[in-house]
Short mmCIF file of C-alpha atoms in Angstrom, two decimals:
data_model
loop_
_atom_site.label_atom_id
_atom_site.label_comp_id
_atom_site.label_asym_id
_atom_site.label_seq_id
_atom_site.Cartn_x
_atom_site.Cartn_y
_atom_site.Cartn_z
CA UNK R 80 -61.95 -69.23 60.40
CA UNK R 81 -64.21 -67.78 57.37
CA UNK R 82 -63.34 -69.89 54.02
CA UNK R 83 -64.47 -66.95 52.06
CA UNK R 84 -61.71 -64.34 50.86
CA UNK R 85 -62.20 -61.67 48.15
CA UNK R 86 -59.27 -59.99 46.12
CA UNK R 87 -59.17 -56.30 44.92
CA UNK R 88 -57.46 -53.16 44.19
CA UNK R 89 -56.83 -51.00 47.36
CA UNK R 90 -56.30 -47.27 47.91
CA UNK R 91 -56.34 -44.94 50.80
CA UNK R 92 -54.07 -44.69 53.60
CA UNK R 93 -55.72 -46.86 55.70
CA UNK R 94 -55.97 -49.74 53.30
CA UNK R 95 -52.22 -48.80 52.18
CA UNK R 96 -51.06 -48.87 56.18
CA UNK R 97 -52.58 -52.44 56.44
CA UNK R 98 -51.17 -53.98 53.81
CA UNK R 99 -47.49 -52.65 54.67
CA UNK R 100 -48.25 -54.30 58.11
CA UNK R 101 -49.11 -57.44 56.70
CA UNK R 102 -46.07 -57.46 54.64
CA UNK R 103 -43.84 -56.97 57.49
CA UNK R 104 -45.88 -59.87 59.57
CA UNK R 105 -45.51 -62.39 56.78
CA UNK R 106 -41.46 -61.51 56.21
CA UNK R 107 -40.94 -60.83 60.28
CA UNK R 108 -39.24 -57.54 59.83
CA UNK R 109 -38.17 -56.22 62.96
CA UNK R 110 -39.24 -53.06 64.65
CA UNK R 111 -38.16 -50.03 62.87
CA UNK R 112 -37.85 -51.98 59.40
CA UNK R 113 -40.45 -52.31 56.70
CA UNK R 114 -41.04 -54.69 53.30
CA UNK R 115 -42.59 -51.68 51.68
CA UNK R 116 -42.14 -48.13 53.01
CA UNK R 117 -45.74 -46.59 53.02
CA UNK R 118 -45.02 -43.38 51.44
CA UNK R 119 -43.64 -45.36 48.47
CA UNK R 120 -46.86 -47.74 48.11
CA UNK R 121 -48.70 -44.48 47.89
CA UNK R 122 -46.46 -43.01 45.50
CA UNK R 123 -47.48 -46.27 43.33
CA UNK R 124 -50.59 -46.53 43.98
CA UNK R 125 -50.92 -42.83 42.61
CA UNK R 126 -49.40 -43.64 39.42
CA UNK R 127 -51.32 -46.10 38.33
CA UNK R 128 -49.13 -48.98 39.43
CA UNK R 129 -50.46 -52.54 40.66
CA UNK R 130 -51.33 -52.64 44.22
CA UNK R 131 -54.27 -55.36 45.40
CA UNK R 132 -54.99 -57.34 49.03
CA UNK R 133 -57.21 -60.35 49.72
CA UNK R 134 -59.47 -59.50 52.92
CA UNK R 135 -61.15 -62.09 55.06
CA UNK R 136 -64.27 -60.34 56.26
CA UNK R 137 -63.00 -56.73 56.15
CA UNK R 138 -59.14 -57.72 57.52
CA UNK R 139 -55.98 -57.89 54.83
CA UNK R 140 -54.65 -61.17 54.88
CA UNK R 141 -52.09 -60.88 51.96
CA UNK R 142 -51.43 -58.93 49.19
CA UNK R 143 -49.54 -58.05 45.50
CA UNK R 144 -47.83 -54.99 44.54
CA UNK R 145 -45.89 -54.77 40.87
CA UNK R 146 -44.93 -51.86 38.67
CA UNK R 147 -44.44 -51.19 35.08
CA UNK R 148 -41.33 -52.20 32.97
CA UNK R 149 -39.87 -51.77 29.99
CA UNK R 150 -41.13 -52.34 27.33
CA UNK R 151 -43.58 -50.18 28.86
CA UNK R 152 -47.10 -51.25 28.56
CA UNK R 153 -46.20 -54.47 27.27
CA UNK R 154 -44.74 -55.59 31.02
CA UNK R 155 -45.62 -55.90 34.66
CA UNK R 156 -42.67 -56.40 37.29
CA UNK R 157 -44.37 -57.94 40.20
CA UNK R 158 -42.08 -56.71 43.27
CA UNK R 159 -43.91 -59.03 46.43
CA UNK R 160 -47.01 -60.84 46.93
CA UNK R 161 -47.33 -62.59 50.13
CA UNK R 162 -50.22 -64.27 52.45
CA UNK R 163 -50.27 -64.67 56.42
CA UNK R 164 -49.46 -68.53 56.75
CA UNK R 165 -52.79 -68.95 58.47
CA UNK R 166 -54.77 -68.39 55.16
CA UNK R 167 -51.71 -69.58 53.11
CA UNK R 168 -54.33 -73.23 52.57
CA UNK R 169 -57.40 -71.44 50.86
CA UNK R 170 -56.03 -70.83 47.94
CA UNK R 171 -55.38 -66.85 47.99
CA UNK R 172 -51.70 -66.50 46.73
CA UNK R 173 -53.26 -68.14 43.88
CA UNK R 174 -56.17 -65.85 43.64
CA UNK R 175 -53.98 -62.90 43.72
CA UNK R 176 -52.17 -63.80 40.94
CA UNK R 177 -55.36 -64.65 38.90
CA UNK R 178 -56.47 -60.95 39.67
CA UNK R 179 -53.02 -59.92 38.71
CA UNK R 180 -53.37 -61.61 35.37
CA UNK R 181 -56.72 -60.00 34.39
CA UNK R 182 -55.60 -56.46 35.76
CA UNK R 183 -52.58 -56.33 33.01
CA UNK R 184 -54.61 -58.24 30.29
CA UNK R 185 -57.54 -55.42 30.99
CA UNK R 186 -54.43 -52.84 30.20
CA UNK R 187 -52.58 -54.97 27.28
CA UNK R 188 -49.86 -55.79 29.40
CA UNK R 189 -48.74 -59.44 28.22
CA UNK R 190 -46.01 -60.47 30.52
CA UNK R 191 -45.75 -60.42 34.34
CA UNK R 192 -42.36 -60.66 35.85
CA UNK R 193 -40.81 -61.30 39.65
CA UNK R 194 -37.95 -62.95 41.38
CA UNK R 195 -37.88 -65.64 43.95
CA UNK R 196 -35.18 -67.84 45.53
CA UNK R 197 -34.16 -70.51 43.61
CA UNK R 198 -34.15 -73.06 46.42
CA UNK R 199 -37.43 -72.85 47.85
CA UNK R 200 -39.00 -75.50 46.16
CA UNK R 201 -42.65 -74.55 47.24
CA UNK R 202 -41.95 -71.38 45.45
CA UNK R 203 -40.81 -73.36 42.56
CA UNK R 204 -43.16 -75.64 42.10
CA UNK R 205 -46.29 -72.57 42.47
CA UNK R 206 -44.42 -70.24 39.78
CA UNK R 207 -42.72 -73.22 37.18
CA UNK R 208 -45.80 -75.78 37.40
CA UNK R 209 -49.17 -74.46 38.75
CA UNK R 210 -48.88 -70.99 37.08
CA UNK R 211 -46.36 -71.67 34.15
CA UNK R 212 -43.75 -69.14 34.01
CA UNK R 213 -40.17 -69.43 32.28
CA UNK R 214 -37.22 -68.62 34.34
CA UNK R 215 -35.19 -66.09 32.63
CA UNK R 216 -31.87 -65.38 34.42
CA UNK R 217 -29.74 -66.17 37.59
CA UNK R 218 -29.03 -63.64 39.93
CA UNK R 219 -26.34 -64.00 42.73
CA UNK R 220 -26.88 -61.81 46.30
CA UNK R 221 -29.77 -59.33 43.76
CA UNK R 222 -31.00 -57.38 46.64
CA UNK R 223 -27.44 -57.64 48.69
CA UNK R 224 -28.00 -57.81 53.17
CA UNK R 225 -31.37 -58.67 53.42
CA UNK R 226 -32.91 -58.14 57.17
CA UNK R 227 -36.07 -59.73 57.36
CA UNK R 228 -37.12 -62.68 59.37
CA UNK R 229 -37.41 -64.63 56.29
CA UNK R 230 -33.84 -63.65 54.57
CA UNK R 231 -31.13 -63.14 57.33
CA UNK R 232 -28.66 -64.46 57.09
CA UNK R 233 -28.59 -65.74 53.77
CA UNK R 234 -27.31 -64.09 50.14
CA UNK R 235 -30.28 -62.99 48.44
CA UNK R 236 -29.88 -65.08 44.98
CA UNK R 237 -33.32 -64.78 42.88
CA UNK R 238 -34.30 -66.48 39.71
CA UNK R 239 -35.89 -64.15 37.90
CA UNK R 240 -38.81 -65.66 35.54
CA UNK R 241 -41.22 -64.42 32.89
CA UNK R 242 -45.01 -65.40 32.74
CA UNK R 243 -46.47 -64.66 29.92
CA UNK R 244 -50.28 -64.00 30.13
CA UNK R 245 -52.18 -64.92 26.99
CA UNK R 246 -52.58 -68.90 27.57
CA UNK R 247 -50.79 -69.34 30.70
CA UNK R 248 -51.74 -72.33 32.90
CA UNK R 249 -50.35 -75.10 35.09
CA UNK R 250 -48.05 -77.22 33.29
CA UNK R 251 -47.66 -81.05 33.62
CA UNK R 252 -44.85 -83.06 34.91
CA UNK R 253 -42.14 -82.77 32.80
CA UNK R 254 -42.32 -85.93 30.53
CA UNK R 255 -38.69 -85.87 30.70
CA UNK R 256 -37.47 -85.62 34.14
CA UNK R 257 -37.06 -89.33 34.42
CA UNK R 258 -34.36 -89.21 31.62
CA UNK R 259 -32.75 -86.14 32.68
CA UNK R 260 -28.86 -86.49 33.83
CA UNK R 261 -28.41 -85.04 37.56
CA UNK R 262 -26.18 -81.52 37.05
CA UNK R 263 -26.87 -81.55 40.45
CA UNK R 264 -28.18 -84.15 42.73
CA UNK R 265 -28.32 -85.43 46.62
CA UNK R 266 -26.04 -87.59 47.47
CA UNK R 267 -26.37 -89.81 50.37
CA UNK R 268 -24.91 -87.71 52.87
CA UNK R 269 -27.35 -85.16 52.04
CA UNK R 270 -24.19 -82.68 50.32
CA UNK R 271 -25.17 -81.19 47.33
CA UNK R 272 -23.16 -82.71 44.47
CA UNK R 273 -22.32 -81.37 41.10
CA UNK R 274 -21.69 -83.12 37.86
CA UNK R 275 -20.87 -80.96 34.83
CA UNK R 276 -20.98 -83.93 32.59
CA UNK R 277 -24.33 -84.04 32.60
CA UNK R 278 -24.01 -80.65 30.41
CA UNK R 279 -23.63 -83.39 27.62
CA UNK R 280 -26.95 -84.59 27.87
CA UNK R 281 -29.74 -83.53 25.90
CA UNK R 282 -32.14 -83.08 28.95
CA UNK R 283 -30.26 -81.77 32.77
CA UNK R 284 -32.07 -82.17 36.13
CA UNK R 285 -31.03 -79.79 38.92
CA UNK R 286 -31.74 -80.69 42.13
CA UNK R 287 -33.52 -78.61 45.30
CA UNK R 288 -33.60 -79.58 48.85
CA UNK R 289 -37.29 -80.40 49.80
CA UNK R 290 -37.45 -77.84 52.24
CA UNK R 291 -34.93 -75.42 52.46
CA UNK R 292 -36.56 -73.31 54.97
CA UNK R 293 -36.28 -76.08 57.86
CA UNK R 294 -32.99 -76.48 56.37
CA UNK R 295 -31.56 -72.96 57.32
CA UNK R 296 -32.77 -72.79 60.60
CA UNK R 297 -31.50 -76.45 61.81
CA UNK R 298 -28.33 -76.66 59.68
CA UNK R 299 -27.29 -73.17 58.20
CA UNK R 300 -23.96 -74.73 57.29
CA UNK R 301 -25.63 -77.15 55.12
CA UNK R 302 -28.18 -74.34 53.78
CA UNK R 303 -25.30 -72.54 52.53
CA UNK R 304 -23.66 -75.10 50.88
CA UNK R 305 -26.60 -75.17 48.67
CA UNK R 306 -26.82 -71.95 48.16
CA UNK R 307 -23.47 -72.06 46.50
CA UNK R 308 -23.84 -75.38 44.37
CA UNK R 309 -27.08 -73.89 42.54
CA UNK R 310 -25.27 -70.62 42.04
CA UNK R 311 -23.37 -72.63 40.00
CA UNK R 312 -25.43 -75.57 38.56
CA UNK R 313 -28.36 -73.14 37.27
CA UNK R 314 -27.31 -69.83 35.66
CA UNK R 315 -25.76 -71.72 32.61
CA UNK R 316 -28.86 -74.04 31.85
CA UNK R 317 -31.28 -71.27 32.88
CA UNK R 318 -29.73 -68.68 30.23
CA UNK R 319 -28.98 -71.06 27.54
CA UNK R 320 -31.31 -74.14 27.84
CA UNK R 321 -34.96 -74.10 27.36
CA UNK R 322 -37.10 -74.91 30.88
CA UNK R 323 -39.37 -77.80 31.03
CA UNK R 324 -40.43 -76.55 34.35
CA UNK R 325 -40.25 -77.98 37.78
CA UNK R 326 -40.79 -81.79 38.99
CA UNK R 327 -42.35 -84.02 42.01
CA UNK R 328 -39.01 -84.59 43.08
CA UNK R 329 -38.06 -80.63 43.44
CA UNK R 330 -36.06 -80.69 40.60
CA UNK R 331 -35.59 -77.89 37.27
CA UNK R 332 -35.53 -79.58 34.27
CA UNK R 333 -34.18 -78.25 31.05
CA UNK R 334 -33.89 -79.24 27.73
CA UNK R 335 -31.05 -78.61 25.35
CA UNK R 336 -32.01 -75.72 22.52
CA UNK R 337 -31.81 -77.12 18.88
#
């Protein structure tokens, strides 16, 4: 495999088709279903909207699509990014989001926004600690019945966070997060367990499964049972406590506002 990638705008049909593809690969849509419909990456693309692949040699391999938001010119909402798990080591999803950053500062745009799920802790850790956005507000079932490989079967909650582009970088390990009282935590069974006097605690630590992913396909029972427990551990610390990001231990951390 090459260990050289590029990332850069795309237009064209042909590009366009190729990236849709891709997009349905990495979320395993099934025949007849798409990510992205084509004719509305196009429409997009034609209006000046955010729409960039990595290649590997001349093949897509992943790529980033977002849109402007209100306040207009001031935001970017970034609506998927996404690499095939083969090249998912070399650093691209990374890359992308570099070349997302300089696209909007190039155009004055200071903040990028997106939604992810809340318990996939990979996610998590990439957005809270290696690029340094906020999260911003809870959102239970946003997109409603999702049918992709990735989201069957599950309610699509997303934490929606802000980035904001002048100064952003990784963040450390939350000096905190070994004082921080569990609002929710593992307990030994593996249950999620929920502890709402920790709210009375200056600093809150809520808890992740390592890998939620495995989790769904060999225990869906016990997937949704945390699906439910963050849904109602993290919307009141994420709207009304200030983020100190995301720890080792797959864990948000939050800090009381003064």
């Amino acid at each position: 495999m090459s260990e050289q990638f590029t990332v850069r705008e795309i237009d064209g049909h042909e590009n366009l088709a190729a990236l849709v593809t891709v997009l349905d690969r990495i979320w395993g849509t099934s025949p007849g279903k798409t990510m992205l419909d084509l004719a509305m990456l196009i429409a997009l693309r034609s209006g000046g909207h955010y729409t960039a692949a990595a290649f590997v040699d001349d093949e897509i391999v992943g790529g980033c699509i977002g849109f402007h938001v209100e306040p207009l010119g001031d935001a970017l909402h970034s609506h998927i990014a996404g690499v095939i798990p083969q090249y998912a080591s070399m650093g691209i999803g990374r890359a992308l989001k570099g070349h997302q950053r300089e696209w909007c500062l190039a155009r004055g745009i200071r903040e990028v926004r997106w939604t992810f799920d809340p318990l996939v802790s990979r996610n998590a850790h990439f957005n809270l600690r290696s690029l340094g956005a906020a999260p911003v507000k809870y959102h239970a079932n946003y997109y409603g019945e999702m049918t992709d490989g990735v989201n069957q079967g599950d309610e699509s909650d997303r934490l929606l966070v802000a980035w904001p582009l002048q100064g952003a970088g990784r963040l450390p390990e939350p000096p905190e997060a070994a004082d921080a009282a569990p609002l929710l935590a593992t307990a030994a069974d593996g249950r999620p367990v929920i502890d709402t006097g920790a709210l009375d605690a200056d600093v809150v630590a809520v808890q992740t499964p390592a890998d939620i992913e495995r989790m769904r396909l060999e225990n869906p029972a016990a997937a949704r049972t945390w699906r439910l427990a963050l849904r109602e551990a993290l919307p009141e610390v994420v709207e009304n406590w200030e983020s100190l990001g995301f720890d080792s231990a797959h864990r948000y951390i939050f800090r009381r506002r003064n």
